[in-house]
Amino acid sequence: MLLVWILLWILAFIIIIKDYKTESTRWMASIAFLTGLGSFSVVYEENFMKYFIARNALSQSTISLMYSFNAILAAIVHYVTPCCMLIYGVSYANIVPKPLKKIIYTIFFIPSILSFILLPIKCNSLKTPEELILYFRQLTLWTVPYILAAICFLVYSYIKEKSYMMKKYKLITLIINVPCFGYVILSNFILRDLGLENNWRYFAILIPVEFIGFLYFAYKFGILGVKLKFERYKFAFEDMHELVSDSYIALDESFNVMEFNEVFSKNFLIENKKYKNFQQVLDLGKLSQYRGDLISLINASIEGNTKVMEISINAKVEEIFFEVKATPIILNTEYFGTVLLFKDITVYKRNVELIKQNQFQLIEKERLLSLSQLIGGIAHNLKTPLMSSAGGIQIIKRDTGKIYEYMQKNCSDTTEVKKLTDEINDWQQRITEYLIYMSDVITTVKGQVTEYSEIIESDFSIKEIIDKITLLMTFEFSKSKLKLSKELNIDYTERIKGDVNSLVQVLNNLITNAIEASAEGSIITLGGFKEEEKLIFYVKNFGTGIPVEIQSKIFNKMVTTKGKNGTGLGLYISKSIIKGRFNGEVYFESNDKETTFFVKLPLGF
């Protein structure tokens, strides 16, 4: 029996170590332990006690105490093991709802408790044959039905199982357990009821055979939660979960943390330590803001509603996006836990955003191309008559000179004629200057609306921008009796990549809007400054500000603050140009005293 005792406790140890989380496995381990305890009581009585009593002069009270200890061990085995067998069968079949388990399991232990109270605890070797028969007949009244019920539940679990794979495992469980349970009924109770006392000793043969069978099936298929696999390179697979590139955490049915990989710890945990439950992970990690959403996701997955949620975490350098999926672990309709998988979708999100930006830029380029063709044609048609007018003025100047020469030759008094011709020449000079100015303006405007297909990416300096704006807007400021203040905290040699005329067009439009919104004598500020890798221009004017109801849609097409005098296209086109040609942005700040429009450009675009 010494070998039986050792093998049964080894079996209990293997089972509990390999799968202590499964309820039925824990009860199976307790059965193996208690059966081993019974074998130990036999070894204790037949070997240890006889050895010490024979070798030592022990007092009668000491010997009685040793027999009492052995009787208590035997009583524990006889009274508790059948209860564990029944509960094992019930939990294996999974027929008791979880809320009722504690109550029902407690009821199962009532006969065991009554046996401790009502039946005498006395060593079997000290009982008479009549006492033994009576004792085991009393035990048989409830122990045999308990063990038979356990066998029935095991068979029922096998019959109701629909999965071929699980059915195979349950058949192996029946092959291992039913012979043992049946032999316990026969040798420990029924045969002893009939006065056949020593049949239980054949356990010394049965248990080693069962143990070898257990090892074989555990190695071949897996049984009782044990899967033994002796492989040469097993160590290479021990940390397989650390090779998973995505973050994951495994929770049991009570939300206790079973395990998580290093990637999860790096992404979501502040301290690299052992966490007892998911609540601690949420409280002490970076997922606290998604507490309710994650719990709802887990609960929904348990109910069969598979959902995916998206979260973001602020890392040291950038914001990281994750797609979270909860997968419940359910076996035989029993929920054991959940695995949360956090898939890093940051690159995907960045690519989607980049595609959106590229699509937006393409759309803006198409819009600007159509506008460029229209305004380019208008500029060309205006410049042609201007050049013709300039030629006509030269003819007038020439003919006026001829008239003056003729009058000098044929008239004695040419004072009045000279006065008139001088006035004509003076206006001719002024008109010529105006035409030159208009020609320069049209040239600049035409440059701003050059077709996209003809734009060659180049760079330009801040000085070029300011010179062009000054040329185009000087007359406007003079006519409006306003002043332009320049607050450019930028190196004038700083260069920007892109099309200079496009930027000039936008800034001129903002300045024109500021002029129209300002009272006579006001100051309009053209400013600029550098912020990290961004260059920011701004145009500020002092006035009543932009109405609140218009602010949210000021950059929409056909929205204007000028009433019938506005087209609602200026800011819309300006924003399209900055976004489409510079990948920048236009925004504003406005209150009841001043309004400032900002143009932010990336230097590295």
Coordinates of C-alpha atoms in Angstrom, one line a residue:
M1 CA 0.0 0.0 0.0
L2 CA 3.0 2.3 0.3
L3 CA 3.3 2.5 -3.5
V4 CA -0.5 3.2 -3.8
W5 CA -0.2 6.0 -1.2
I6 CA 2.7 7.6 -3.1
L7 CA 1.1 7.2 -6.5
L8 CA -2.2 8.7 -5.5
W9 CA -0.6 11.8 -3.9
I10 CA 1.6 12.2 -6.9
L11 CA -1.5 12.0 -9.1
A12 CA -3.3 14.6 -6.9
F13 CA -0.3 16.9 -7.1
I14 CA 0.0 16.7 -10.9
I15 CA -3.7 17.3 -11.4
I16 CA -3.9 20.4 -9.1
I17 CA -0.7 21.9 -10.5
K18 CA -1.7 21.5 -14.1
D19 CA -5.3 22.8 -13.9
Y20 CA -6.2 24.2 -10.5
K21 CA -8.6 26.7 -12.1
T22 CA -11.2 24.2 -13.3
E23 CA -13.7 23.2 -10.6
S24 CA -14.1 19.6 -11.5
T25 CA -10.4 19.1 -11.7
R26 CA -10.0 20.5 -8.1
W27 CA -12.5 17.9 -6.8
M28 CA -10.8 15.1 -8.7
A29 CA -7.5 16.1 -7.1
S30 CA -9.2 16.0 -3.7
I31 CA -10.5 12.5 -4.4
A32 CA -7.0 11.3 -5.3
F33 CA -5.6 13.0 -2.1
L34 CA -8.3 11.4 0.2
T35 CA -7.8 8.0 -1.4
G36 CA -4.1 8.3 -0.9
L37 CA -4.8 9.4 2.7
G38 CA -6.7 6.1 3.2
S39 CA -3.7 4.2 1.8
F40 CA -1.5 6.2 4.2
S41 CA -3.7 5.1 7.2
V42 CA -3.1 1.5 6.2
V43 CA 0.6 2.0 5.9
Y44 CA 0.6 3.9 9.2
E45 CA -1.3 1.1 11.0
E46 CA 0.4 -1.9 9.5
N47 CA 3.9 -0.6 9.3
F48 CA 4.6 2.5 11.4
M49 CA 2.5 1.6 14.4
K50 CA 3.6 -2.0 14.5
Y51 CA 7.3 -0.9 14.2
F52 CA 7.1 1.6 17.0
I53 CA 5.0 -0.6 19.3
A54 CA 7.3 -3.6 18.8
R55 CA 10.5 -1.6 19.2
N56 CA 9.5 0.8 22.0
A57 CA 7.9 0.3 25.3
L58 CA 4.9 2.6 24.7
S59 CA 2.2 3.3 27.3
Q60 CA -1.3 2.1 26.7
S61 CA -2.5 5.7 26.4
T62 CA 0.1 6.5 23.7
I63 CA -1.0 3.3 21.8
S64 CA -4.6 4.3 22.2
L65 CA -3.8 7.8 20.9
M66 CA -2.1 6.3 17.8
Y67 CA -5.1 4.1 17.1
S68 CA -7.4 7.1 17.5
F69 CA -5.4 9.1 15.1
N70 CA -5.6 6.3 12.6
A71 CA -9.4 6.0 13.2
I72 CA -9.8 9.7 12.4
L73 CA -7.9 9.3 9.2
A74 CA -10.0 6.4 8.1
A75 CA -13.2 8.2 9.1
I76 CA -12.2 11.3 7.0
V77 CA -11.6 9.0 4.0
H78 CA -14.9 7.0 4.4
Y79 CA -17.1 10.1 5.1
V80 CA -15.7 12.8 2.9
T81 CA -14.5 10.9 -0.3
P82 CA -18.0 9.9 -1.5
C83 CA -19.1 13.5 -1.1
C84 CA -16.2 14.7 -3.2
M85 CA -17.0 12.0 -5.8
L86 CA -20.6 13.2 -6.1
I87 CA -19.6 16.9 -6.4
Y88 CA -17.0 15.9 -8.9
G89 CA -19.6 14.2 -11.1
V90 CA -22.0 17.2 -10.7
S91 CA -19.4 19.8 -11.5
Y92 CA -18.1 17.7 -14.5
A93 CA -21.6 17.5 -15.9
N94 CA -22.1 21.2 -15.2
I95 CA -25.8 20.9 -14.3
V96 CA -25.9 23.2 -11.3
P97 CA -26.2 26.9 -11.8
K98 CA -23.3 28.9 -10.4
P99 CA -25.4 30.9 -7.8
L100 CA -26.7 27.6 -6.3
K101 CA -23.5 25.6 -6.1
K102 CA -22.5 26.6 -2.6
I103 CA -26.0 25.7 -1.2
I104 CA -26.2 22.4 -3.1
Y105 CA -22.7 21.3 -2.2
T106 CA -23.3 22.1 1.4
I107 CA -26.4 19.9 1.3
F108 CA -24.3 17.1 -0.2
F109 CA -22.1 17.1 2.9
I110 CA -25.0 16.7 5.4
P111 CA -24.7 12.8 5.5
S112 CA -21.0 13.1 6.0
I113 CA -21.4 15.5 8.9
L114 CA -24.1 13.2 10.5
S115 CA -21.7 10.2 10.1
F116 CA -19.1 12.1 12.1
I117 CA -21.6 12.8 14.8
L118 CA -23.6 9.5 14.9
L119 CA -21.1 6.8 14.0
P120 CA -18.4 5.7 16.3
I121 CA -14.9 6.8 15.4
K122 CA -12.9 3.6 16.1
C123 CA -10.1 1.9 14.4
N124 CA -11.4 -0.9 12.1
S125 CA -8.8 -3.4 13.4
L126 CA -10.2 -3.0 17.0
K127 CA -13.8 -3.6 15.9
T128 CA -15.5 -7.0 16.1
P129 CA -16.7 -8.6 12.8
E130 CA -20.3 -7.8 13.8
E131 CA -19.4 -4.1 14.5
L132 CA -17.6 -3.9 11.1
I133 CA -20.6 -5.3 9.2
L134 CA -23.0 -3.0 11.0
Y135 CA -20.7 0.0 10.5
F136 CA -20.3 -0.5 6.7
R137 CA -24.0 -1.3 6.2
Q138 CA -24.8 2.1 7.8
L139 CA -22.3 3.8 5.6
T140 CA -23.6 2.0 2.5
L141 CA -27.0 3.6 2.9
W142 CA -25.7 6.9 1.6
T143 CA -22.1 6.4 0.2
V144 CA -23.1 3.9 -2.5
P145 CA -25.9 6.1 -3.9
Y146 CA -23.5 9.0 -3.8
I147 CA -20.8 7.2 -5.8
L148 CA -23.3 5.6 -8.2
A149 CA -24.8 9.1 -8.8
A150 CA -21.3 10.4 -9.5
I151 CA -20.8 7.6 -12.2
C152 CA -24.2 8.5 -13.7
F153 CA -23.3 12.2 -14.0
L154 CA -20.0 11.3 -15.7
V155 CA -21.9 9.1 -18.2
Y156 CA -24.6 11.8 -18.7
S157 CA -21.9 14.4 -19.4
Y158 CA -20.4 12.1 -22.1
I159 CA -23.8 11.3 -23.7
K160 CA -24.9 15.0 -23.9
E161 CA -21.6 16.2 -25.3
K162 CA -21.9 17.1 -29.0
S163 CA -18.4 18.0 -29.8
Y164 CA -16.4 15.1 -31.2
M165 CA -13.2 16.2 -29.6
M166 CA -14.7 16.8 -26.2
K167 CA -16.6 13.5 -26.5
K168 CA -13.2 11.7 -27.0
Y169 CA -11.7 13.3 -23.9
K170 CA -14.8 12.5 -21.8
L171 CA -14.7 8.9 -22.9
I172 CA -11.1 8.7 -21.7
T173 CA -12.2 10.2 -18.4
L174 CA -14.9 7.5 -18.1
I175 CA -12.3 4.8 -18.8
I176 CA -10.0 6.1 -16.0
N177 CA -12.6 7.0 -13.4
V178 CA -15.5 4.5 -13.6
P179 CA -13.4 1.4 -12.8
C180 CA -12.0 3.1 -9.8
F181 CA -15.3 4.4 -8.6
G182 CA -16.9 1.0 -9.2
Y183 CA -14.2 -0.8 -7.3
V184 CA -14.6 1.6 -4.3
I185 CA -18.3 0.7 -4.2
L186 CA -17.6 -3.0 -4.4
S187 CA -14.5 -3.5 -2.2
N188 CA -15.0 -0.7 0.4
F189 CA -18.7 -1.1 1.1
I190 CA -20.7 -3.9 -0.5
L191 CA -18.3 -6.7 0.0
R192 CA -17.6 -5.5 3.5
D193 CA -21.3 -5.5 4.2
L194 CA -21.2 -9.2 3.5
G195 CA -18.2 -9.7 5.9
L196 CA -15.6 -9.9 3.1
E197 CA -13.0 -7.6 4.7
N198 CA -9.8 -7.6 2.7
N199 CA -10.9 -7.1 -0.9
W200 CA -9.9 -3.5 -0.8
R201 CA -6.2 -4.6 -0.7
Y202 CA -6.4 -5.3 -4.4
F203 CA -6.1 -1.5 -4.8
A204 CA -2.4 -2.2 -4.7
I205 CA -2.8 -3.7 -8.2
L206 CA -5.5 -1.5 -9.5
I207 CA -4.0 1.9 -8.7
P208 CA -0.6 1.4 -10.4
V209 CA -2.4 0.2 -13.5
E210 CA -4.7 3.2 -13.4
F211 CA -1.7 5.5 -12.8
I212 CA 0.1 4.1 -15.8
G213 CA -3.1 4.6 -17.9
F214 CA -3.4 8.1 -16.6
L215 CA 0.1 8.9 -17.7
Y216 CA -0.5 7.4 -21.1
F217 CA -3.7 9.2 -21.8
A218 CA -2.3 12.5 -20.4
Y219 CA 0.6 12.2 -22.8
K220 CA -1.4 11.1 -25.8
F221 CA -4.6 13.1 -25.5
G222 CA -4.8 15.1 -22.3
I223 CA -7.1 14.1 -19.4
L224 CA -8.4 15.7 -16.2
G225 CA -6.9 19.0 -17.3
V226 CA -3.5 17.4 -17.7
K227 CA -1.6 17.4 -20.9
L228 CA 1.9 15.9 -20.6
K229 CA 4.2 16.6 -23.5
F230 CA 7.8 15.5 -23.2
E231 CA 9.6 17.1 -26.1
R232 CA 13.2 17.8 -26.8
Y233 CA 12.7 21.5 -27.4
K234 CA 9.8 22.2 -25.1
F235 CA 11.7 25.2 -23.5
A236 CA 11.5 27.0 -26.9
F237 CA 7.7 27.2 -26.5
E238 CA 7.4 28.1 -22.8
D239 CA 7.3 31.8 -23.5
M240 CA 5.3 31.6 -26.8
H241 CA 2.9 34.3 -25.6
E242 CA 5.7 36.8 -25.5
L243 CA 6.2 36.4 -29.3
V244 CA 2.7 37.7 -29.9
S245 CA 3.2 41.2 -31.4
D246 CA -0.2 42.6 -30.2
S247 CA -1.0 43.4 -26.5
Y248 CA -3.2 40.9 -24.7
I249 CA -4.4 40.2 -21.2
A250 CA -6.2 37.1 -19.9
L251 CA -8.8 37.3 -17.1
D252 CA -10.7 34.6 -15.3
E253 CA -14.5 34.6 -14.6
S254 CA -13.9 36.9 -11.6
F255 CA -11.8 39.3 -13.5
N256 CA -8.7 38.2 -11.8
V257 CA -5.6 38.7 -14.0
M258 CA -4.3 35.3 -15.3
E259 CA -1.5 36.6 -17.5
F260 CA -0.5 39.4 -19.9
N261 CA 2.5 39.7 -22.3
E262 CA 5.3 42.2 -22.2
V263 CA 3.8 44.3 -25.0
F264 CA 0.7 44.9 -22.9
S265 CA 2.8 45.9 -20.0
K266 CA 4.8 48.3 -22.1
N267 CA 1.7 49.9 -23.7
F268 CA -0.8 50.1 -20.8
L269 CA 0.9 49.6 -17.5
I270 CA 2.8 52.3 -15.6
E271 CA 4.5 49.9 -13.1
N272 CA 5.9 46.5 -14.1
K273 CA 4.6 44.5 -11.2
K274 CA 2.1 41.7 -10.5
Y275 CA -1.6 42.7 -10.7
K276 CA -4.2 40.7 -8.8
N277 CA -7.3 41.7 -10.7
F278 CA -8.4 43.8 -13.7
Q279 CA -9.6 46.6 -11.4
Q280 CA -6.0 47.2 -10.4
V281 CA -4.9 47.2 -14.0
L282 CA -7.5 49.9 -14.7
D283 CA -6.8 52.0 -11.6
L284 CA -3.0 51.9 -11.9
G285 CA -2.6 51.8 -15.7
K286 CA -3.4 53.9 -18.7
L287 CA -6.8 52.3 -19.4
S288 CA -8.8 54.0 -16.6
Q289 CA -10.7 56.3 -18.9
Y290 CA -12.1 53.3 -20.8
R291 CA -13.1 51.4 -17.6
G292 CA -16.8 51.3 -18.4
D293 CA -16.4 50.6 -22.1
L294 CA -14.0 47.6 -21.5
I295 CA -16.3 46.1 -18.9
S296 CA -19.3 46.4 -21.2
L297 CA -17.2 44.9 -24.1
I298 CA -16.4 41.9 -21.9
N299 CA -20.0 41.4 -20.7
A300 CA -21.3 41.7 -24.3
S301 CA -18.8 39.0 -25.5
I302 CA -20.0 36.7 -22.7
E303 CA -23.6 37.1 -24.0
G304 CA -22.4 36.3 -27.5
N305 CA -22.4 39.8 -28.9
T306 CA -19.0 40.1 -30.3
K307 CA -18.0 43.8 -30.6
V308 CA -14.9 45.7 -31.3
M309 CA -14.0 49.1 -29.8
E310 CA -11.3 51.6 -30.6
I311 CA -9.2 53.4 -28.0
S312 CA -6.2 55.7 -28.0
I313 CA -3.3 56.1 -25.6
N314 CA -1.1 59.2 -25.3
A315 CA 2.5 57.9 -25.6
K316 CA 5.7 60.0 -25.0
V317 CA 6.0 60.8 -28.7
E318 CA 2.6 60.4 -30.4
E319 CA -0.9 59.1 -29.8
I320 CA -1.3 55.4 -30.3
F321 CA -4.5 53.8 -31.5
F322 CA -5.7 50.3 -30.6
E323 CA -8.6 48.1 -31.7
V324 CA -9.9 46.1 -28.7
K325 CA -11.6 42.7 -29.1
A326 CA -12.9 40.5 -26.2
T327 CA -12.9 36.8 -26.7
P328 CA -14.8 34.7 -24.0
I329 CA -13.4 31.3 -22.9
I330 CA -16.4 29.1 -22.7
L331 CA -16.3 25.3 -22.3
N332 CA -19.5 23.2 -22.1
T333 CA -21.5 26.4 -21.7
E334 CA -19.4 27.3 -18.6
Y335 CA -17.7 30.7 -18.7
F336 CA -14.0 30.5 -17.6
G337 CA -12.7 33.9 -18.5
T338 CA -11.9 36.4 -21.2
V339 CA -9.0 37.3 -23.4
L340 CA -8.7 41.0 -24.4
L341 CA -6.6 41.6 -27.5
F342 CA -5.4 45.1 -28.2
K343 CA -4.3 45.4 -31.9
D344 CA -2.1 48.4 -32.7
I345 CA -3.8 50.2 -35.6
T346 CA -1.8 53.4 -35.4
V347 CA -0.1 53.0 -38.8
Y348 CA -3.5 52.1 -40.3
K349 CA -5.1 55.3 -38.9
R350 CA -2.1 57.4 -40.1
N351 CA -2.4 55.9 -43.6
V352 CA -6.2 56.5 -43.7
E353 CA -5.7 60.1 -42.6
L354 CA -3.0 60.6 -45.2
I355 CA -5.3 59.2 -47.9
K356 CA -8.0 61.6 -46.8
Q357 CA -5.6 64.5 -46.9
N358 CA -4.3 63.5 -50.4
Q359 CA -7.9 63.2 -51.6
F360 CA -8.7 66.6 -50.2
Q361 CA -5.7 68.2 -51.8
L362 CA -6.5 66.6 -55.2
I363 CA -10.1 68.0 -55.0
E364 CA -8.8 71.4 -54.1
K365 CA -6.3 71.3 -56.9
E366 CA -9.1 70.5 -59.4
R367 CA -11.2 73.4 -58.0
L368 CA -8.2 75.8 -58.3
L369 CA -7.4 74.6 -61.8
S370 CA -10.9 75.5 -63.0
L371 CA -10.6 78.9 -61.2
S372 CA -7.1 79.5 -62.6
Q373 CA -8.3 78.9 -66.2
L374 CA -11.1 81.4 -65.7
I375 CA -9.1 84.2 -64.1
G376 CA -6.1 83.6 -66.4
G377 CA -8.4 84.2 -69.4
I378 CA -9.8 87.4 -67.8
A379 CA -6.3 88.7 -67.0
H380 CA -5.2 88.1 -70.5
N381 CA -8.2 89.8 -72.0
L382 CA -7.7 92.9 -69.7
K383 CA -4.0 93.2 -70.5
T384 CA -4.5 93.3 -74.3
P385 CA -6.7 96.5 -74.3
L386 CA -4.4 98.1 -71.7
M387 CA -1.4 97.6 -74.0
S388 CA -3.5 99.0 -76.9
S389 CA -4.4 102.0 -74.7
A390 CA -0.7 102.6 -73.9
G391 CA 0.0 102.7 -77.7
G392 CA -2.9 105.1 -78.3
I393 CA -1.5 107.5 -75.6
Q394 CA 1.9 107.5 -77.4
I395 CA 0.1 108.5 -80.6
I396 CA -1.8 111.3 -78.8
K397 CA 1.4 112.5 -77.4
R398 CA 3.0 112.6 -80.8
D399 CA 0.1 114.3 -82.5
T400 CA -0.2 116.9 -79.7
G401 CA 3.5 117.8 -80.3
K402 CA 2.8 118.2 -84.0
I403 CA -0.2 120.5 -83.3
Y404 CA 1.9 122.7 -81.0
E405 CA 4.6 123.0 -83.6
Y406 CA 2.0 123.9 -86.2
M407 CA 0.4 126.6 -84.0
Q408 CA 3.9 128.1 -83.3
K409 CA 4.4 128.5 -87.0
N410 CA 1.0 129.9 -87.9
C411 CA -0.2 131.8 -84.8
S412 CA 1.4 134.8 -83.2
D413 CA -0.1 134.0 -79.7
T414 CA 0.5 130.4 -78.6
T415 CA 0.3 131.0 -74.9
E416 CA -3.1 129.4 -74.5
V417 CA -2.3 126.6 -76.8
K418 CA 0.9 125.8 -74.9
K419 CA -1.1 125.8 -71.6
L420 CA -3.5 123.2 -73.0
T421 CA -0.9 121.0 -74.6
D422 CA 1.2 121.0 -71.4
E423 CA -1.9 119.9 -69.5
I424 CA -2.6 117.2 -72.0
N425 CA 1.0 116.0 -71.8
D426 CA 0.8 116.0 -68.0
W427 CA -2.3 113.8 -68.0
Q428 CA -0.8 111.6 -70.6
Q429 CA 2.2 111.0 -68.3
R430 CA -0.1 110.2 -65.4
I431 CA -2.3 107.9 -67.5
T432 CA 0.9 106.1 -68.7
E433 CA 2.0 105.5 -65.1
Y434 CA -1.5 104.2 -64.2
L435 CA -1.4 101.8 -67.1
I436 CA 2.0 100.6 -66.1
Y437 CA 0.8 100.0 -62.6
M438 CA -2.3 98.2 -63.8
S439 CA -0.1 96.1 -66.1
D440 CA 2.1 95.1 -63.2
V441 CA -1.0 94.3 -61.1
I442 CA -2.4 92.1 -63.8
T443 CA 0.9 90.4 -64.3
T444 CA 1.0 89.6 -60.6
V445 CA -2.6 88.4 -60.6
K446 CA -2.0 86.3 -63.6
G447 CA 1.0 84.7 -61.9
Q448 CA -1.2 83.9 -58.9
V449 CA -3.6 81.9 -61.0
T450 CA -1.1 80.0 -63.1
E451 CA -2.5 76.6 -64.0
Y452 CA -1.5 73.8 -61.6
S453 CA -0.1 71.8 -64.4
E454 CA 2.4 74.6 -65.0
I455 CA 3.4 75.2 -61.4
I456 CA 6.9 74.2 -60.6
E457 CA 7.6 73.7 -57.0
S458 CA 10.3 76.1 -55.9
D459 CA 11.1 78.1 -52.8
F460 CA 10.9 81.8 -52.1
S461 CA 11.9 84.3 -49.4
I462 CA 9.8 86.3 -47.0
K463 CA 11.1 89.4 -48.7
E464 CA 9.6 88.4 -52.0
I465 CA 6.2 88.0 -50.4
I466 CA 6.3 91.4 -48.6
D467 CA 7.5 93.2 -51.8
K468 CA 4.6 91.7 -53.9
I469 CA 2.0 92.5 -51.2
T470 CA 3.3 96.1 -50.9
L471 CA 3.2 96.6 -54.6
L472 CA -0.4 95.2 -54.9
M473 CA -1.9 96.8 -51.8
T474 CA -0.3 100.3 -51.6
F475 CA -3.0 101.9 -53.7
E476 CA -5.8 100.2 -51.6
F477 CA -4.4 101.6 -48.4
S478 CA -4.0 105.0 -49.9
K479 CA -7.5 105.0 -51.2
S480 CA -9.0 103.7 -47.9
K481 CA -6.9 106.1 -45.8
L482 CA -5.7 103.2 -43.7
K483 CA -2.2 102.3 -42.4
L484 CA -0.3 99.0 -42.8
S485 CA 1.8 98.0 -39.8
K486 CA 4.3 95.2 -40.3
E487 CA 5.2 93.0 -37.3
L488 CA 7.3 90.3 -39.0
N489 CA 9.4 88.6 -36.4
I490 CA 10.9 86.4 -39.0
D491 CA 14.2 86.5 -40.8
Y492 CA 13.5 88.0 -44.2
T493 CA 15.8 85.5 -45.8
E494 CA 13.8 82.6 -44.5
R495 CA 12.6 80.5 -47.4
I496 CA 9.3 78.7 -48.0
K497 CA 8.8 75.9 -50.4
G498 CA 5.8 76.4 -52.8
D499 CA 4.4 78.9 -55.2
V500 CA 4.9 82.5 -54.1
N501 CA 2.0 83.9 -56.0
S502 CA -0.5 81.5 -54.3
L503 CA 0.5 82.7 -50.9
V504 CA 0.4 86.4 -52.0
Q505 CA -3.1 85.9 -53.3
V506 CA -4.3 84.5 -49.9
L507 CA -2.6 87.2 -47.9
N508 CA -3.9 90.0 -50.2
N509 CA -7.4 88.6 -49.9
L510 CA -7.1 88.6 -46.1
I511 CA -5.8 92.2 -46.1
T512 CA -8.6 93.3 -48.5
N513 CA -11.2 91.8 -46.1
A514 CA -9.5 93.6 -43.2
I515 CA -9.6 97.0 -45.2
E516 CA -13.3 96.6 -45.9
A517 CA -14.1 95.8 -42.3
S518 CA -12.0 98.7 -40.8
A519 CA -12.9 102.3 -40.2
E520 CA -11.1 105.2 -41.8
G521 CA -7.8 105.9 -40.0
S522 CA -7.4 102.4 -38.5
I523 CA -4.3 100.3 -38.6
I524 CA -4.1 96.9 -40.1
T525 CA -1.3 94.6 -39.0
L526 CA 0.5 92.2 -41.2
G527 CA 2.6 89.9 -38.9
G528 CA 4.5 86.7 -38.9
F529 CA 6.5 84.5 -36.5
K530 CA 8.1 81.1 -36.4
E531 CA 6.7 78.3 -34.2
E532 CA 8.7 75.1 -34.1
E533 CA 8.6 73.9 -37.8
K534 CA 5.7 76.1 -38.7
L535 CA 5.6 79.6 -40.2
I536 CA 2.6 81.6 -39.2
F537 CA 1.4 84.8 -40.9
Y538 CA -1.5 86.8 -39.5
V539 CA -3.6 89.8 -40.6
K540 CA -5.2 91.7 -37.8
N541 CA -7.8 94.5 -37.9
F542 CA -9.8 96.4 -35.3
G543 CA -13.5 96.5 -35.6
T544 CA -16.8 94.8 -34.6
G545 CA -15.6 91.3 -35.2
I546 CA -17.3 88.4 -37.1
P547 CA -20.9 87.6 -36.0
V548 CA -21.0 84.5 -33.9
E549 CA -23.7 82.9 -36.0
I550 CA -21.3 83.0 -39.1
Q551 CA -18.1 82.0 -37.5
S552 CA -18.6 78.3 -37.7
K553 CA -19.3 78.5 -41.5
I554 CA -17.1 81.4 -42.5
F555 CA -14.9 79.2 -44.7
N556 CA -17.9 77.7 -46.5
K557 CA -18.7 78.6 -50.1
M558 CA -21.2 81.4 -50.6
V559 CA -20.9 82.7 -47.0
T560 CA -20.0 86.3 -46.6
T561 CA -20.1 89.1 -44.0
K562 CA -20.4 91.8 -46.7
G563 CA -24.0 91.4 -47.8
K564 CA -24.6 92.1 -51.4
N565 CA -21.1 93.5 -51.8
G566 CA -19.5 90.1 -51.2
T567 CA -19.3 86.9 -53.3
G568 CA -18.6 84.4 -50.5
L569 CA -15.7 82.9 -52.4
G570 CA -12.6 84.7 -51.0
L571 CA -12.0 82.8 -47.8
Y572 CA -13.3 79.6 -49.3
I573 CA -10.7 79.9 -52.1
S574 CA -8.0 81.0 -49.7
K575 CA -8.4 78.0 -47.5
S576 CA -8.4 75.7 -50.5
I577 CA -5.1 77.2 -51.8
I578 CA -3.4 76.9 -48.5
K579 CA -4.6 73.3 -48.0
G580 CA -4.1 72.2 -51.6
R581 CA -0.8 73.9 -52.3
F582 CA 1.0 74.2 -49.0
N583 CA -0.7 71.5 -46.8
G584 CA -1.3 74.3 -44.3
E585 CA -4.3 75.7 -42.6
V586 CA -6.2 79.0 -42.2
Y587 CA -8.0 79.8 -39.0
F588 CA -9.1 82.9 -37.1
E589 CA -9.8 84.5 -33.7
S590 CA -12.5 87.1 -33.4
N591 CA -14.1 89.2 -30.6
D592 CA -16.0 92.4 -30.4
K593 CA -12.8 94.5 -30.7
E594 CA -10.5 92.8 -33.2
T595 CA -10.3 90.0 -35.7
T596 CA -7.1 88.1 -36.6
F597 CA -6.7 85.6 -39.5
F598 CA -3.8 83.2 -39.3
V599 CA -2.1 81.3 -42.1
K600 CA 0.0 78.4 -40.8
L601 CA 2.5 76.8 -43.2
P602 CA 4.8 73.8 -42.6
L603 CA 8.4 74.7 -43.5
G604 CA 9.2 71.2 -44.6
F605 CA 6.3 70.8 -47.0

